[in-house]
Short mmCIF file of C-alpha atoms in Angstrom, two decimals:
data_model
loop_
_atom_site.label_atom_id
_atom_site.label_comp_id
_atom_site.label_asym_id
_atom_site.label_seq_id
_atom_site.Cartn_x
_atom_site.Cartn_y
_atom_site.Cartn_z
CA MET W 1 -1.68 39.19 67.51
CA ASN W 2 -2.08 35.47 65.16
CA PHE W 3 -1.01 33.16 67.24
CA VAL W 4 -0.42 30.65 63.88
CA ASP W 5 1.10 33.02 62.49
CA GLU W 6 4.15 33.90 64.39
CA LEU W 7 5.63 30.00 65.20
CA ARG W 8 5.28 30.55 61.47
CA TRP W 9 7.86 32.99 61.25
CA ARG W 10 9.42 32.46 63.81
CA GLY W 11 10.59 29.45 62.76
CA MET W 12 8.29 27.27 65.76
CA LEU W 13 5.44 25.93 63.91
CA HIS W 14 5.64 21.64 62.97
CA ASP W 15 2.17 20.01 62.18
CA ILE W 16 -0.72 21.43 61.93
CA MET W 17 -3.88 19.97 61.98
CA PRO W 18 -6.54 21.23 58.69
CA GLY W 19 -8.83 23.54 60.69
CA THR W 20 -7.54 24.32 63.46
CA GLU W 21 -6.62 28.25 62.55
CA GLU W 22 -9.78 29.07 61.26
CA VAL W 23 -11.20 28.16 64.61
CA LEU W 24 -8.17 30.15 66.28
CA ASN W 25 -9.01 32.64 64.09
CA LYS W 26 -13.03 32.97 65.66
CA GLY W 27 -11.89 34.10 68.70
CA MET W 28 -10.75 33.21 71.92
CA ALA W 29 -9.73 29.74 72.21
CA SER W 30 -8.30 26.85 74.69
CA GLY W 31 -5.60 25.06 74.24
CA TYR W 32 -3.23 23.02 76.86
CA ILE W 33 0.33 21.83 76.59
CA GLY W 34 1.25 19.29 79.34
CA PHE W 35 4.56 19.12 81.72
CA ASP W 36 6.07 16.20 82.76
CA PRO W 37 6.84 16.06 86.07
CA THR W 38 9.87 13.83 86.95
CA ALA W 39 11.74 17.18 87.98
CA ASP W 40 11.03 19.63 90.78
CA SER W 41 12.50 22.35 87.52
CA LEU W 42 11.70 23.13 84.46
CA HIS W 43 14.70 23.50 82.10
CA VAL W 44 15.73 25.56 79.07
CA GLY W 45 14.95 21.74 76.70
CA HIS W 46 11.17 22.85 77.76
CA LEU W 47 11.18 26.66 77.27
CA THR W 48 10.14 26.10 73.18
CA GLN W 49 6.78 25.24 75.15
CA ILE W 50 5.93 27.76 77.90
CA MET W 51 7.60 30.04 74.70
CA THR W 52 3.75 28.29 72.04
CA LEU W 53 1.79 29.52 75.46
CA ILE W 54 2.89 32.37 76.12
CA HIS W 55 2.27 33.74 72.31
CA PHE W 56 -1.23 31.84 72.97
CA GLN W 57 -1.98 34.47 75.44
CA ARG W 58 -0.18 37.40 74.24
CA SER W 59 -2.37 36.26 71.15
CA GLY W 60 -5.76 37.11 73.36
CA HIS W 61 -6.78 32.77 73.95
CA LYS W 62 -6.62 30.88 77.35
CA PRO W 63 -3.21 29.07 77.94
CA PHE W 64 -3.54 25.24 80.62
CA PRO W 65 -0.57 24.55 81.19
CA LEU W 66 -1.14 20.36 82.77
CA VAL W 67 1.21 19.55 85.10
CA GLY W 68 1.31 15.51 84.59
CA GLY W 69 0.76 14.40 88.10
CA ALA W 70 -0.74 10.80 86.42
CA THR W 71 1.01 10.85 83.18
CA GLY W 72 4.09 11.15 84.85
CA MET W 73 2.94 7.64 88.14
CA VAL W 74 3.64 6.23 84.18
CA GLY W 75 6.17 7.80 81.72
CA ASP W 76 6.61 9.55 77.70
CA PRO W 77 7.52 6.57 75.26
CA SER W 78 8.22 9.84 73.15
CA GLY W 79 11.60 9.76 71.92
CA LYS W 80 12.93 7.54 75.01
CA SER W 81 14.66 4.30 74.43
CA ALA W 82 14.66 2.61 77.76
CA GLU W 83 10.81 3.28 80.63
CA ARG W 84 12.11 5.03 83.01
CA ASN W 85 11.65 4.98 86.36
CA LEU W 86 8.18 5.62 87.53
CA LEU W 87 8.29 8.67 90.85
CA SER W 88 6.88 8.14 93.98
CA GLU W 89 3.22 10.36 94.88
CA ASP W 90 5.53 12.37 97.36
CA VAL W 91 7.94 12.95 95.21
CA LEU W 92 5.70 14.49 92.07
CA GLN W 93 3.90 16.18 94.31
CA HIS W 94 7.46 17.97 95.33
CA ASN W 95 8.12 18.28 91.78
CA LEU W 96 4.92 19.63 90.66
CA ASN W 97 5.50 22.50 93.53
CA GLY W 98 8.64 23.62 92.12
CA ILE W 99 7.57 23.45 88.20
CA LYS W 100 3.43 25.74 88.42
CA LYS W 101 6.37 27.85 90.72
CA GLN W 102 8.09 28.05 88.08
CA LEU W 103 5.16 29.06 85.55
CA GLU W 104 4.15 31.84 86.58
CA LYS W 105 6.52 33.76 85.63
CA PHE W 106 5.93 33.15 82.42
CA LEU W 107 2.16 33.21 82.44
CA ASP W 108 -0.53 35.24 83.58
CA PHE W 109 -3.00 33.97 85.61
CA ASN W 110 -4.34 37.11 86.35
CA SER W 111 -5.45 38.61 83.07
CA GLY W 112 -9.86 37.93 82.71
CA ALA W 113 -11.24 35.25 80.36
CA ASN W 114 -7.62 34.33 79.03
CA SER W 115 -6.12 33.78 82.41
CA ALA W 116 -3.67 30.89 82.74
CA GLN W 117 -4.53 27.92 84.41
CA MET W 118 -2.81 25.17 85.63
CA VAL W 119 -4.57 21.97 86.17
CA ASN W 120 -3.10 18.39 86.67
CA ASN W 121 -4.38 15.18 85.25
CA TYR W 122 -3.70 13.59 88.46
CA ASP W 123 -7.19 15.41 89.95
CA TRP W 124 -9.33 13.21 87.26
CA PHE W 125 -7.34 10.31 86.92
CA ARG W 126 -7.54 10.00 90.65
CA GLU W 127 -10.62 8.48 91.86
CA LEU W 128 -11.48 7.05 87.99
CA THR W 129 -10.73 2.90 88.44
CA PHE W 130 -8.90 0.80 85.52
CA LEU W 131 -12.78 -0.93 84.82
CA ASN W 132 -14.02 1.65 84.39
CA PHE W 133 -11.12 3.34 82.21
CA ILE W 134 -10.79 0.54 79.85
CA ARG W 135 -14.39 0.45 79.21
CA ASP W 136 -14.99 4.16 78.10
CA VAL W 137 -12.13 5.10 77.43
CA GLY W 138 -9.16 1.76 75.60
CA LYS W 139 -12.91 0.65 73.88
CA HIS W 140 -12.79 3.50 71.40
CA ILE W 141 -9.21 2.90 70.72
CA THR W 142 -8.53 0.15 68.60
CA ILE W 143 -4.82 -1.19 68.48
CA ASN W 144 -4.28 -1.26 65.94
CA TYR W 145 -4.39 2.97 66.04
CA MET W 146 -2.70 2.06 68.73
CA MET W 147 -0.14 0.01 66.88
CA ALA W 148 0.67 1.98 63.96
CA LYS W 149 2.01 5.50 66.22
CA ASP W 150 5.77 5.71 65.62
CA SER W 151 7.12 6.08 69.27
CA VAL W 152 5.00 2.26 70.15
CA LYS W 153 6.47 0.56 66.21
CA ASN W 154 10.21 1.63 67.85
CA ARG W 155 9.71 0.70 70.78
CA ILE W 156 8.38 -2.75 70.42
CA SER W 157 10.63 -3.55 66.90
CA SER W 158 13.53 -2.33 69.74
CA GLU W 159 15.41 -4.97 71.92
CA ALA W 160 14.38 -3.16 75.45
CA GLY W 161 10.96 -3.84 74.13
CA MET W 162 8.58 -1.92 75.53
CA SER W 163 5.46 -2.60 78.81
CA PHE W 164 2.14 -2.47 79.14
CA THR W 165 1.84 0.46 81.78
CA GLU W 166 3.73 3.14 78.60
CA PHE W 167 1.81 0.76 75.71
CA THR W 168 -1.49 2.64 77.19
CA TYR W 169 0.86 6.17 77.63
CA GLN W 170 -0.77 7.17 74.14
CA LEU W 171 -4.63 5.60 75.95
CA VAL W 172 -4.20 8.22 79.14
CA GLN W 173 -3.08 11.44 77.43
CA GLY W 174 -5.50 10.90 74.88
CA TYR W 175 -7.83 11.69 78.23
CA ASP W 176 -6.27 14.02 79.64
CA PHE W 177 -7.13 16.14 76.10
CA TYR W 178 -10.57 14.29 75.91
CA TYR W 179 -11.46 15.61 80.19
CA LEU W 180 -9.77 18.67 79.15
CA TRP W 181 -11.80 19.36 76.37
CA LYS W 182 -15.52 17.82 78.39
CA ASN W 183 -14.52 20.60 81.27
CA TYR W 184 -12.70 23.50 80.44
CA ASN W 185 -13.59 23.14 76.16
CA CYS W 186 -10.54 22.72 75.73
CA VAL W 187 -10.05 22.83 71.28
CA LEU W 188 -6.51 22.34 70.81
CA GLN W 189 -3.05 20.82 72.12
CA MET W 190 -0.20 21.67 71.56
CA GLY W 191 3.70 20.02 71.91
CA GLY W 192 7.09 19.41 70.33
CA SER W 193 7.02 17.07 67.42
CA ASP W 194 7.70 14.56 68.51
CA GLN W 195 3.98 14.37 70.98
CA TRP W 196 1.77 15.04 67.60
CA GLY W 197 0.41 10.84 67.96
CA ASN W 198 -0.11 11.10 71.56
CA ILE W 199 -2.74 14.40 70.77
CA VAL W 200 -3.49 13.30 67.94
CA THR W 201 -4.91 10.04 69.96
CA GLY W 202 -7.09 13.18 72.18
CA THR W 203 -9.12 14.63 68.96
CA GLU W 204 -9.50 10.99 68.00
CA LEU W 205 -11.48 9.82 71.26
CA ILE W 206 -13.13 13.03 71.80
CA ARG W 207 -14.40 11.94 67.57
CA ARG W 208 -15.45 8.60 68.14
CA LYS W 209 -16.16 8.81 72.09
CA ASP W 210 -19.36 12.21 72.80
CA GLY W 211 -18.21 13.38 68.09
CA GLY W 212 -16.35 15.60 69.19
CA GLU W 213 -13.62 18.33 67.25
CA ALA W 214 -10.34 19.06 68.49
CA TYR W 215 -7.11 19.97 66.99
CA ALA W 216 -3.62 19.53 67.26
CA LEU W 217 -0.71 22.26 66.72
CA THR W 218 3.15 20.36 67.46
CA THR W 219 6.51 22.25 67.26
CA GLN W 220 9.06 21.88 66.29
CA LEU W 221 11.67 20.47 67.96
CA ILE W 222 15.14 22.43 68.75
CA LYS W 223 18.87 20.93 67.39
CA LYS W 224 21.84 23.29 67.04
CA ALA W 225 23.02 23.97 63.68
CA ASP W 226 25.71 21.60 64.83
CA GLY W 227 22.53 18.85 65.16
CA SER W 228 23.20 17.73 68.90
CA LYS W 229 21.08 17.82 71.39
CA PHE W 230 20.07 21.97 72.20
CA GLY W 231 19.42 22.26 76.03
CA LYS W 232 22.50 20.67 77.84
CA SER W 233 26.38 21.33 78.71
CA GLU W 234 29.18 19.15 79.49
CA GLY W 235 27.84 19.48 83.40
CA GLY W 236 24.49 18.30 82.44
CA ASN W 237 21.09 20.46 82.00
CA ILE W 238 20.58 23.77 82.29
CA TRP W 239 17.67 24.12 84.96
CA LEU W 240 15.43 27.78 85.28
CA ASP W 241 16.06 26.82 89.31
CA PRO W 242 18.78 29.48 90.51
CA GLU W 243 19.81 25.90 92.68
CA LYS W 244 20.11 24.39 90.19
CA THR W 245 21.92 26.67 87.51
CA SER W 246 23.59 29.60 88.66
CA PRO W 247 22.07 32.33 86.51
CA TYR W 248 25.82 33.30 85.88
CA LYS W 249 26.01 29.94 84.12
CA PHE W 250 22.33 29.82 82.44
CA TYR W 251 23.69 33.48 80.86
CA GLN W 252 26.87 32.33 79.72
CA PHE W 253 24.75 28.40 78.58
CA TRP W 254 22.80 31.48 76.16
CA LEU W 255 26.18 34.03 75.25
CA ASN W 256 27.80 31.09 74.30
CA THR W 257 25.11 29.75 71.43
CA SER W 258 26.48 30.18 67.74
CA ASP W 259 26.39 33.03 65.77
CA ASP W 260 23.38 29.97 63.68
CA ASP W 261 22.07 28.23 66.08
CA ALA W 262 21.72 32.97 67.41
CA ARG W 263 19.42 33.10 64.75
CA ALA W 264 16.97 31.07 65.23
CA TYR W 265 17.75 31.38 69.48
CA ILE W 266 16.47 35.02 68.98
CA ARG W 267 13.19 34.03 67.47
CA ILE W 268 12.11 31.67 69.44
CA PHE W 269 13.09 32.02 72.76
CA THR W 270 12.85 36.13 73.03
CA LEU W 271 9.38 38.66 72.79
CA PHE W 272 11.36 40.50 70.63
CA ASP W 273 9.06 42.12 67.54
CA ARG W 274 9.93 40.72 63.77
CA GLN W 275 11.38 44.82 63.50
CA THR W 276 13.49 44.88 66.05
CA ILE W 277 15.01 40.60 65.61
CA GLU W 278 15.82 41.47 62.04
CA SER W 279 18.01 44.73 63.39
CA LEU W 280 19.96 43.17 65.51
CA GLU W 281 20.39 40.19 62.33
CA ALA W 282 21.78 43.57 60.53
CA GLU W 283 24.16 44.44 63.41
CA GLN W 284 25.82 41.46 63.85
CA ASP W 285 26.18 41.06 59.52
CA ALA W 286 27.93 44.08 60.71
CA ALA W 287 30.26 42.96 63.42
CA PRO W 288 30.13 40.28 64.16
CA HIS W 289 32.62 40.06 66.57
CA LEU W 290 30.67 41.90 69.03
CA ARG W 291 28.56 39.43 69.44
CA THR W 292 25.27 41.66 69.11
CA LEU W 293 22.27 38.97 68.89
CA GLN W 294 23.46 36.23 71.90
CA LYS W 295 24.19 39.63 73.86
CA ALA W 296 20.85 40.08 73.44
CA LEU W 297 19.25 36.95 73.85
CA ALA W 298 21.21 35.71 76.65
CA LYS W 299 19.51 39.48 78.56
CA ASP W 300 16.17 38.79 77.47
CA ILE W 301 15.97 35.73 78.30
CA THR W 302 17.82 35.82 82.13
CA ILE W 303 16.62 39.46 83.08
CA ARG W 304 12.71 37.25 82.49
CA VAL W 305 13.21 34.37 84.25
CA HIS W 306 15.95 35.16 86.88
CA GLY W 307 14.64 39.07 87.47
CA GLU W 308 17.06 41.90 86.17
CA ALA W 309 18.99 41.69 89.28
CA GLU W 310 20.53 38.56 89.24
CA TYR W 311 21.52 39.72 84.74
CA GLU W 312 23.23 42.44 86.66
CA LYS W 313 25.24 39.76 89.08
CA ALA W 314 25.66 37.67 86.37
CA ILE W 315 27.30 40.61 83.76
CA LYS W 316 29.81 41.49 86.90
CA SER W 317 30.62 37.80 87.16
CA SER W 318 31.96 38.29 83.81
CA GLU W 319 33.86 41.54 83.56
CA PHE W 320 34.87 40.04 87.04
CA LEU W 321 36.98 37.53 85.37
CA PHE W 322 37.94 39.77 81.99
CA GLY W 323 39.24 41.54 85.22
CA ASN W 324 37.38 45.16 85.58
CA ILE W 325 36.31 43.96 88.48
CA GLY W 326 37.73 44.08 91.64
CA ILE W 327 37.44 41.23 94.19
CA GLU W 328 35.62 43.27 96.41
CA PHE W 329 32.85 41.44 94.12
CA LEU W 330 33.15 38.40 95.37
CA SER W 331 31.89 39.96 98.71
CA GLU W 332 27.91 39.92 97.01
CA LEU W 333 27.96 36.24 96.48
CA ASN W 334 27.45 33.97 97.97
CA GLU W 335 28.93 30.76 98.33
CA ALA W 336 27.11 28.95 96.46
CA GLU W 337 27.32 31.66 93.36
CA VAL W 338 31.45 31.88 94.11
CA ILE W 339 32.27 28.70 93.55
CA ALA W 340 29.77 28.31 90.63
CA LEU W 341 31.62 31.49 89.29
CA PHE W 342 34.67 29.05 88.89
CA GLU W 343 33.08 26.18 88.19
CA GLY W 344 35.10 24.74 85.01
CA VAL W 345 38.03 26.39 86.97
CA PRO W 346 40.77 24.24 89.31
CA ASN W 347 40.46 24.06 92.64
CA PHE W 348 41.76 23.18 95.67
CA THR W 349 41.14 22.96 99.46
CA ILE W 350 43.19 23.59 102.22
CA ALA W 351 42.73 23.52 105.85
CA LEU W 352 41.41 26.64 108.05
CA THR W 353 44.05 26.07 111.10
CA ASP W 354 47.70 26.42 108.10
CA LEU W 355 45.91 29.30 106.97
CA GLN W 356 46.03 30.70 110.46
CA GLN W 357 49.34 30.65 111.89
CA GLY W 358 50.08 31.66 108.45
CA ILE W 359 51.82 30.59 105.07
CA ASN W 360 54.20 31.78 102.65
CA ALA W 361 52.86 32.46 99.32
CA THR W 362 55.15 29.92 97.95
CA ASP W 363 54.68 26.85 99.49
CA LEU W 364 50.50 28.09 99.88
CA LEU W 365 50.37 28.39 95.67
CA ALA W 366 53.09 25.23 95.14
CA ALA W 367 52.81 22.49 98.51
CA GLN W 368 49.08 23.63 100.19
CA THR W 369 48.16 24.29 96.48
CA ALA W 370 49.06 22.59 92.90
CA VAL W 371 48.65 25.64 91.40
CA PHE W 372 52.14 25.53 90.38
CA PRO W 373 54.23 22.45 89.87
CA SER W 374 57.31 23.10 91.70
CA LYS W 375 58.33 26.14 94.58
CA GLY W 376 61.19 26.93 92.31
CA GLU W 377 58.30 27.35 89.52
CA ALA W 378 56.30 29.17 91.81
CA LYS W 379 59.35 31.81 93.27
CA LYS W 380 60.02 32.53 89.10
CA MET W 381 57.39 33.77 87.62
CA ILE W 382 56.04 35.70 91.22
CA GLN W 383 59.17 37.51 90.91
CA GLY W 384 58.47 38.69 87.46
CA GLY W 385 55.10 40.23 89.22
CA GLY W 386 52.42 37.33 86.74
CA VAL W 387 50.84 35.72 90.12
CA ALA W 388 48.16 37.40 91.68
CA ILE W 389 45.67 36.82 95.31
CA ASN W 390 43.03 38.29 95.70
CA LYS W 391 44.05 40.08 92.24
CA VAL W 392 47.13 41.84 94.16
CA LYS W 393 50.09 40.96 92.71
CA ILE W 394 51.88 38.82 94.70
CA ASP W 395 55.36 41.30 95.86
CA SER W 396 57.02 38.91 97.39
CA THR W 397 58.26 35.00 97.35
CA GLU W 398 57.59 35.44 101.17
CA ALA W 399 54.53 37.25 101.39
CA ILE W 400 52.61 35.95 104.61
CA TYR W 401 48.63 34.66 103.95
CA LYS W 402 46.30 34.42 106.68
CA SER W 403 42.61 33.82 107.84
CA ASP W 404 42.40 37.68 107.34
CA THR W 405 42.70 37.61 103.73
CA LEU W 406 39.91 35.62 102.63
CA ILE W 407 36.90 36.23 101.09
CA ASN W 408 34.00 35.03 102.55
CA GLY W 409 35.61 33.99 105.49
CA LYS W 410 36.37 30.60 103.08
CA PHE W 411 37.75 30.97 99.60
CA LEU W 412 41.29 32.83 98.07
CA VAL W 413 41.76 33.57 94.24
CA ALA W 414 45.01 33.35 92.40
CA GLN W 415 45.61 34.29 89.56
CA LYS W 416 48.74 33.33 87.18
CA GLY W 417 48.53 35.62 84.85
CA LYS W 418 45.46 37.29 83.77
CA LYS W 419 43.01 34.59 82.83
CA ASN W 420 43.98 31.11 83.91
CA TYR W 421 42.56 31.23 87.97
CA PHE W 422 42.43 29.07 90.42
CA LEU W 423 39.51 28.34 93.36
CA ILE W 424 41.41 27.85 97.37
CA ILE W 425 38.46 26.58 99.45
CA VAL W 426 39.18 27.38 103.39
CA LYS W 427 37.86 24.22 105.34
#
């Protein structure tokens, strides 16, 4: 497999330094991508770079995912309008551990010569003094060169300005590349298109300091077809950590992709070959309402991030909400998963002591909670057969509910009609 060709047909390639493709075609090469440890989990915005490393390794090359224990203390100004808060060493270490665990799901760290190898730039920066850094690194890159970078120009001309800390970031990242080139024969740095300036600073440092050759490649920054930012929902980032974003919500994020975006994303975020993707696209064209691309995309990426069992649970969760699975399914979920399933659904909290004494259906839905705005409306819809608790139709306005009707000892699920759900949490 030709790595650069693979990125091209998938629509991922943005910039590539002359000579890069020729070097990669000669045989196994080593390359790296840096991941910023600002949180203890990666999110879907990082998936483009993860996929780049996957394709790099599948093409027979050796990937180095770099976690920025040192650069995380500085903060990359690229694409940022203001300086970020700096993290403590303890927080950084916690974040690094979480990111390492996630990357191990995607890359093969035991495949012989081209095994992935995790590196942390704190390992080489912690012994490097400031004086040694400005003497051995700073003297090779001119201020004029650094000022010409868009990430620097944009910030310096802004009202917020730019601190010396952020100004030196490109030197710090450039030294990462130099160190990996020198010690690990790493000839290529990859990243998003906003990283081009930082990456070529590394190639320039390698050339000026040791007369060496190194190369650069960047991928497209992913945006939605409407121009909005990819990777966020109304609730914020879509994380790879199931504790931060439930597998159900993760699955739904991809399933709800627009038709135009699904055509791009299925090439970028799955490992399907060209023939499979073109076949799926043909199915989508023939019957758009079946959402073939979205289902294939959501299935593939949910399984690779969370596993087959969580994917099946996500499918069942969808079917539950659309009425095809009974209430007993909820007993398979833990408390966090139940709450995640009903995210965005109106929820109410009532006291366990009240339920232990017994509450009639009308009071439960219109007094203890606000499923209905009035008891009159509650009674009218119950008498019409349109209300259910725990997917069982309420047959009387005076039906009594006690604590033995709770799901997982904590929840009741009310329905008005088929699709209007309400979660009642009992404490």
